[in-house]
Short mmCIF file of C-alpha atoms in Angstrom, two decimals:
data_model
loop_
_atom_site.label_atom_id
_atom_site.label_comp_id
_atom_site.label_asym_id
_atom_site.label_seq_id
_atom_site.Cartn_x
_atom_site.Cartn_y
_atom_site.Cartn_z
CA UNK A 316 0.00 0.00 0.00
CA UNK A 317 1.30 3.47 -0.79
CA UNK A 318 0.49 7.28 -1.23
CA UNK A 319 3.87 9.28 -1.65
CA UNK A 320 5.70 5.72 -0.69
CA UNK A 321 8.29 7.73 -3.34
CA UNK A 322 9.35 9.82 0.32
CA UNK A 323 9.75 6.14 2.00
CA UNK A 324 7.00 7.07 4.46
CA UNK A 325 5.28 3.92 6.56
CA UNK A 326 1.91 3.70 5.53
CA UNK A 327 0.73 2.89 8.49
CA UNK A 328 1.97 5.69 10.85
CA UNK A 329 1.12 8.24 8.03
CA UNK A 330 -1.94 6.70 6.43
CA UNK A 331 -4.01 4.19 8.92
CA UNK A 332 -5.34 4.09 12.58
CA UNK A 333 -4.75 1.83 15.72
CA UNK A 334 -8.10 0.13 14.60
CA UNK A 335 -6.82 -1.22 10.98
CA UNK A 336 -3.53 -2.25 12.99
CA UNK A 337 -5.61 -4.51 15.90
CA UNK A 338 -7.74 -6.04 12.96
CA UNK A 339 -4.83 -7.46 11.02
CA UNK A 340 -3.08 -8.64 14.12
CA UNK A 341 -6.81 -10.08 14.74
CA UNK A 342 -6.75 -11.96 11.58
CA UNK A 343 -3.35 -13.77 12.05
CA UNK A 344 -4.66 -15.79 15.33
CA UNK A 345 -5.28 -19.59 14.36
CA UNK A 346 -9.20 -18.36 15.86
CA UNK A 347 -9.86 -16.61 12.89
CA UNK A 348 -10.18 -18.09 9.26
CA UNK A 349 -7.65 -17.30 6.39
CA UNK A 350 -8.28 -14.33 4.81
CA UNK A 351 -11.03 -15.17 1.67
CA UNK A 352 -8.85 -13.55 -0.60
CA UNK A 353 -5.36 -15.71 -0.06
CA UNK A 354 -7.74 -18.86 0.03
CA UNK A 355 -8.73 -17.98 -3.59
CA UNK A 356 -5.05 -17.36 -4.82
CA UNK A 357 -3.72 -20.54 -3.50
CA UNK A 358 -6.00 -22.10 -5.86
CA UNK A 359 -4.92 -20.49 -8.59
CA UNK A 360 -1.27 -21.14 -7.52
CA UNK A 361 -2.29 -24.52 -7.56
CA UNK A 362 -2.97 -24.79 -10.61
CA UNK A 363 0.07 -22.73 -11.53
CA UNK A 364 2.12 -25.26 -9.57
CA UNK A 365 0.25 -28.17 -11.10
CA UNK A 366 0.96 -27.28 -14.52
CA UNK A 367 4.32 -26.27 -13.94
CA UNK A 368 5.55 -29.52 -12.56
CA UNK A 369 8.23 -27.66 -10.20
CA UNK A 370 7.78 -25.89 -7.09
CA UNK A 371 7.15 -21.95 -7.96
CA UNK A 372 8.53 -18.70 -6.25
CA UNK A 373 6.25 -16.40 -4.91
CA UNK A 374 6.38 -12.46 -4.20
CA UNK A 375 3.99 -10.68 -2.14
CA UNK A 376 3.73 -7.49 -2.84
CA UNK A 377 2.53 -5.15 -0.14
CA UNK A 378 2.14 -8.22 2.53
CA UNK A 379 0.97 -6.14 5.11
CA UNK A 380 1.41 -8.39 8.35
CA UNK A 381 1.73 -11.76 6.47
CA UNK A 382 -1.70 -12.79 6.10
CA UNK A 383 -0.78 -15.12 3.13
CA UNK A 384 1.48 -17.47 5.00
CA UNK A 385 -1.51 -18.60 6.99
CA UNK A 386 -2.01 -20.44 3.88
CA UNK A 387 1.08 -21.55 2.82
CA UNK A 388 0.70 -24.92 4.86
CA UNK A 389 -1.13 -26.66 1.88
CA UNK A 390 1.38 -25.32 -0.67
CA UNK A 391 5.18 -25.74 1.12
CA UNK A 392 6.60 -28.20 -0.63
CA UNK A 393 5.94 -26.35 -4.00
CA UNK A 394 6.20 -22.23 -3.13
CA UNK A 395 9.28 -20.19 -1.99
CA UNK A 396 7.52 -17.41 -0.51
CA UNK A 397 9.04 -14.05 -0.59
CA UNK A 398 7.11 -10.91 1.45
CA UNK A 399 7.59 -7.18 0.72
CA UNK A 400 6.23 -3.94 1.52
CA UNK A 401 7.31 -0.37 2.37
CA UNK A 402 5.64 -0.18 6.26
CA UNK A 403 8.35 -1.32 8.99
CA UNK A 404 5.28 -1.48 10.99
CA UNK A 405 4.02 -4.55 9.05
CA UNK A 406 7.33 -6.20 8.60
CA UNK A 407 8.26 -6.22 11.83
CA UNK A 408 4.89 -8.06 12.48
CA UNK A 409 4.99 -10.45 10.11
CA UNK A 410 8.84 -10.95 10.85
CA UNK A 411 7.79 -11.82 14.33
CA UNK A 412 4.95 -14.22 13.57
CA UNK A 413 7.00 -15.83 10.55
CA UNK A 414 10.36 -15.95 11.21
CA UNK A 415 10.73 -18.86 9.36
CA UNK A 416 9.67 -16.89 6.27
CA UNK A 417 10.94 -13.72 4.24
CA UNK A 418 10.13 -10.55 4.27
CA UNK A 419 11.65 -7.35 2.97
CA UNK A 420 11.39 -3.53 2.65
CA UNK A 421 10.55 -2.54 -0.95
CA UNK A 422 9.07 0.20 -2.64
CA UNK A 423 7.63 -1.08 -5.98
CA UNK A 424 7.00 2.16 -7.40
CA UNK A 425 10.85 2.71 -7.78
CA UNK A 426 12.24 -0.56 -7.58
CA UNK A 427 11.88 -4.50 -8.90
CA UNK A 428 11.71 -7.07 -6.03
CA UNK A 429 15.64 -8.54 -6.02
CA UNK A 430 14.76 -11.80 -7.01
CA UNK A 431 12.30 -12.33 -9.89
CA UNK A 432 9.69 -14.76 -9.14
CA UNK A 433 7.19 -17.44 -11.05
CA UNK A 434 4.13 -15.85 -9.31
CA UNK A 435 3.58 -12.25 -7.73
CA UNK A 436 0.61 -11.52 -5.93
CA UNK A 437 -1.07 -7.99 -4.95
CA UNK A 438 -3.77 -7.59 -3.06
CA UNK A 439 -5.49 -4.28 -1.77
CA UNK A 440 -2.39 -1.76 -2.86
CA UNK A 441 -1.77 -0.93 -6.15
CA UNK A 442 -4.98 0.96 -5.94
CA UNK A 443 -2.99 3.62 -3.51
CA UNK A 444 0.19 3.78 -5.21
CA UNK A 445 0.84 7.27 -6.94
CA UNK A 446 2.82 6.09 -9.67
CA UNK A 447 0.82 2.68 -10.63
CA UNK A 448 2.32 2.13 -13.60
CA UNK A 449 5.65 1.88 -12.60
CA UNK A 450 4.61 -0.30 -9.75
CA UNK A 451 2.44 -2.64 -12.22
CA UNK A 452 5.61 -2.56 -14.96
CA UNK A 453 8.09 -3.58 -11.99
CA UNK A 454 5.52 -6.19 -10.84
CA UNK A 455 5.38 -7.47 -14.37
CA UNK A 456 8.72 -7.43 -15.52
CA UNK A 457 9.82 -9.39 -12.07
CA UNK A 458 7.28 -12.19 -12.91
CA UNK A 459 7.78 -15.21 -15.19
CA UNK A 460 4.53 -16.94 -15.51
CA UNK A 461 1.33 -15.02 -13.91
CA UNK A 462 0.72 -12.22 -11.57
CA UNK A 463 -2.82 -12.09 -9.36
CA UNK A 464 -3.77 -8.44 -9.07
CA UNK A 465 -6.92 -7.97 -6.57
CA UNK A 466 -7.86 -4.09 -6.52
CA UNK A 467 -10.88 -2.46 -7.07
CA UNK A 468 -12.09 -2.32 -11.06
CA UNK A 469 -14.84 -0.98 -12.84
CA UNK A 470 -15.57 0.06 -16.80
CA UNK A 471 -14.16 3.98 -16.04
CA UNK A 472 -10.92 4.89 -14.32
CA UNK A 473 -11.89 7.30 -10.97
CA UNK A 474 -9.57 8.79 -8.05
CA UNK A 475 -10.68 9.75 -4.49
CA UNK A 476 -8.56 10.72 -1.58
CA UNK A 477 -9.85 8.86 1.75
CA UNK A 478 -9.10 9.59 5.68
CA UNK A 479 -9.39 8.00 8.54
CA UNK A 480 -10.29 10.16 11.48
CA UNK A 481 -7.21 9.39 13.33
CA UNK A 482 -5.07 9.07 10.57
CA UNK A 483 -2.05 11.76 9.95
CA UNK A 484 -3.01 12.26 5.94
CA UNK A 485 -5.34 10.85 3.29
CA UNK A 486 -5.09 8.17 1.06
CA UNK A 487 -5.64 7.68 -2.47
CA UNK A 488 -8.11 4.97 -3.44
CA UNK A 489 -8.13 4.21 -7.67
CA UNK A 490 -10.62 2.69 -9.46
CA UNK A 491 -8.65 1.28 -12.37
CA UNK A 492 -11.24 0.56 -15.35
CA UNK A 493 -10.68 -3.27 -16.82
CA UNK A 494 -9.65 -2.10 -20.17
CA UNK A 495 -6.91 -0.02 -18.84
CA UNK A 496 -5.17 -2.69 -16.78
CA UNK A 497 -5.52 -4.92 -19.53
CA UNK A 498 -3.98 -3.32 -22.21
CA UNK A 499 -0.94 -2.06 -19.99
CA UNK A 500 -0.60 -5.77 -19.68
CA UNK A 501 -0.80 -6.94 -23.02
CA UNK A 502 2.07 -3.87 -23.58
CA UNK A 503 4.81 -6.11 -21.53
CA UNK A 504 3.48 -9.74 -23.04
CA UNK A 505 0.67 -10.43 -20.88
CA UNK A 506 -2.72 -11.50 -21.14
CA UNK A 507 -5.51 -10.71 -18.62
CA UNK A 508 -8.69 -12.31 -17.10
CA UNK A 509 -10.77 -10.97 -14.94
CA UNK A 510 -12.47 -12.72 -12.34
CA UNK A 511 -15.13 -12.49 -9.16
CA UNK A 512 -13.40 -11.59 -6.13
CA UNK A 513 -14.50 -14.47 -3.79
CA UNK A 514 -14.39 -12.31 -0.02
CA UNK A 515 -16.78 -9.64 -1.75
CA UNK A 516 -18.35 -11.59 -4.59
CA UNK A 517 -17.68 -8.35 -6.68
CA UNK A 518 -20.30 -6.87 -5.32
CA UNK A 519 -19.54 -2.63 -5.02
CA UNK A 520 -18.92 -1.18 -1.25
CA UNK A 521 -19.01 1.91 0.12
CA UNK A 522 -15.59 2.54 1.59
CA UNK A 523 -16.94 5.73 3.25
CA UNK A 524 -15.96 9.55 2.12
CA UNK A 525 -18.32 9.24 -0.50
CA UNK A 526 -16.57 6.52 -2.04
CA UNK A 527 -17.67 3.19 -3.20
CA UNK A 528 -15.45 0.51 -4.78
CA UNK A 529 -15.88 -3.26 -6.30
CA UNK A 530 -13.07 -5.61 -6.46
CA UNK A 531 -11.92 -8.13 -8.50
CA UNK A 532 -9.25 -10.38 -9.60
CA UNK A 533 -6.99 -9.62 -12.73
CA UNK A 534 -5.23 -12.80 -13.38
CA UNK A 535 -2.47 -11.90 -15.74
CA UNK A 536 -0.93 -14.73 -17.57
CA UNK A 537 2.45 -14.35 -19.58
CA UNK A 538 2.52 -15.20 -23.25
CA UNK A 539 3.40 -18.34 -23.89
CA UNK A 540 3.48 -20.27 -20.71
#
């Protein structure tokens, strides 16, 4: 997640509340299900994984807290999981809770991950990031087979700053419209599906600030594998 990540600000001292932070930590206790969302990718890693016949690198981009290594149990023996984002505040969570695991500072909009991976996966950030098409291309260019990009999606592009009340600044929330995304795609060898985000069944919410969003799923696929 990011608005003016180019300054290497944490997102979540500058951008979210106390409240957002006790959720996530919320959703990492074995009490609480997996996250909808990182249930739905594993099966399309799966299936990556499956037709691949070798076990696939992951990166995460903006991993928050770590919520997709709850659901790395069923996939171990075939993902090398790799998480990034550009809050200390999450890292140092998810380094705690996964220590085991990776997880690195990185801010996509300037940067490629260091090590190129089979799958990336984005969930809930490129929708904040200022400069989202060098975050996409870096995204891209870093991934060999397929990158799963949840954000929110509709037929026309739209912008909206949002704030939380106790939150130091606003955030920028995108609507990116489907033919957009997939034609910056197809530009660096690409092809794009789009399909129904499982934890909201696509269905549009209001965000608050005026805004509503829907999300989905672009599964981008590259050429030829």
């Amino acid at each position: 997640m990011t608005s003016g990540k180019t300054h290497n600000l944490d997102w979540h001292l500058n951008f979210q509340d106390e409240e957002y932070l006790r959720l996530s930590l919320q959703r990492l206790h074995e009490d609480c299900p997996p996250l909808n969302w990182c249930v739905q990718f594993t099966d399309i890693i799966r299936k990556q994984w499956t037709e691949a016949g070798r076990p696939l690198a992951v990166n995460d981009i903006g991993c928050n807290v770590g919520h997709f290594c709850r659901v790395l149990d069923g996939l171990d023996a075939k993902v090398h999981y790799r998480g990034y984002d550009i809050s200390e505040t999450y890292l140092s969570i998810a380094r705690a809770k996964y220590p085991s695991r990776q997880f690195t500072f990185l801010n996509i909009e300037n940067d490629e991950p260091k090590d190129r991976a089979d799958i990336s996966i984005i969930s809930a950030t490129l929708e904040h990031i200022e400069g989202w098409e060098a975050a996409l291309r870096n995204i891209l260019l870093s991934s060999m087979r397929c990158v799963l990009l949840r954000s929110f999606f509709g037929f026309e592009a739209a912008s909206d700053l949002y704030k939380k009340v106790d939150a130091s600044r606003p955030y920028l929330i995108r609507q990116f419209s489907f033919g957009e995304i997939a034609e910056f795609a197809r530009g660096l060898g690409f092809s794009t599906r789009f399909v129904r985000d499982r934890a909201t069944d696509s269905v549009p919410q209001y965000l608050g600030c005026s805004v509503t969003r829907t999300q989905y799923i672009a599964v981008m696929s590259k050429d030829g594998t």
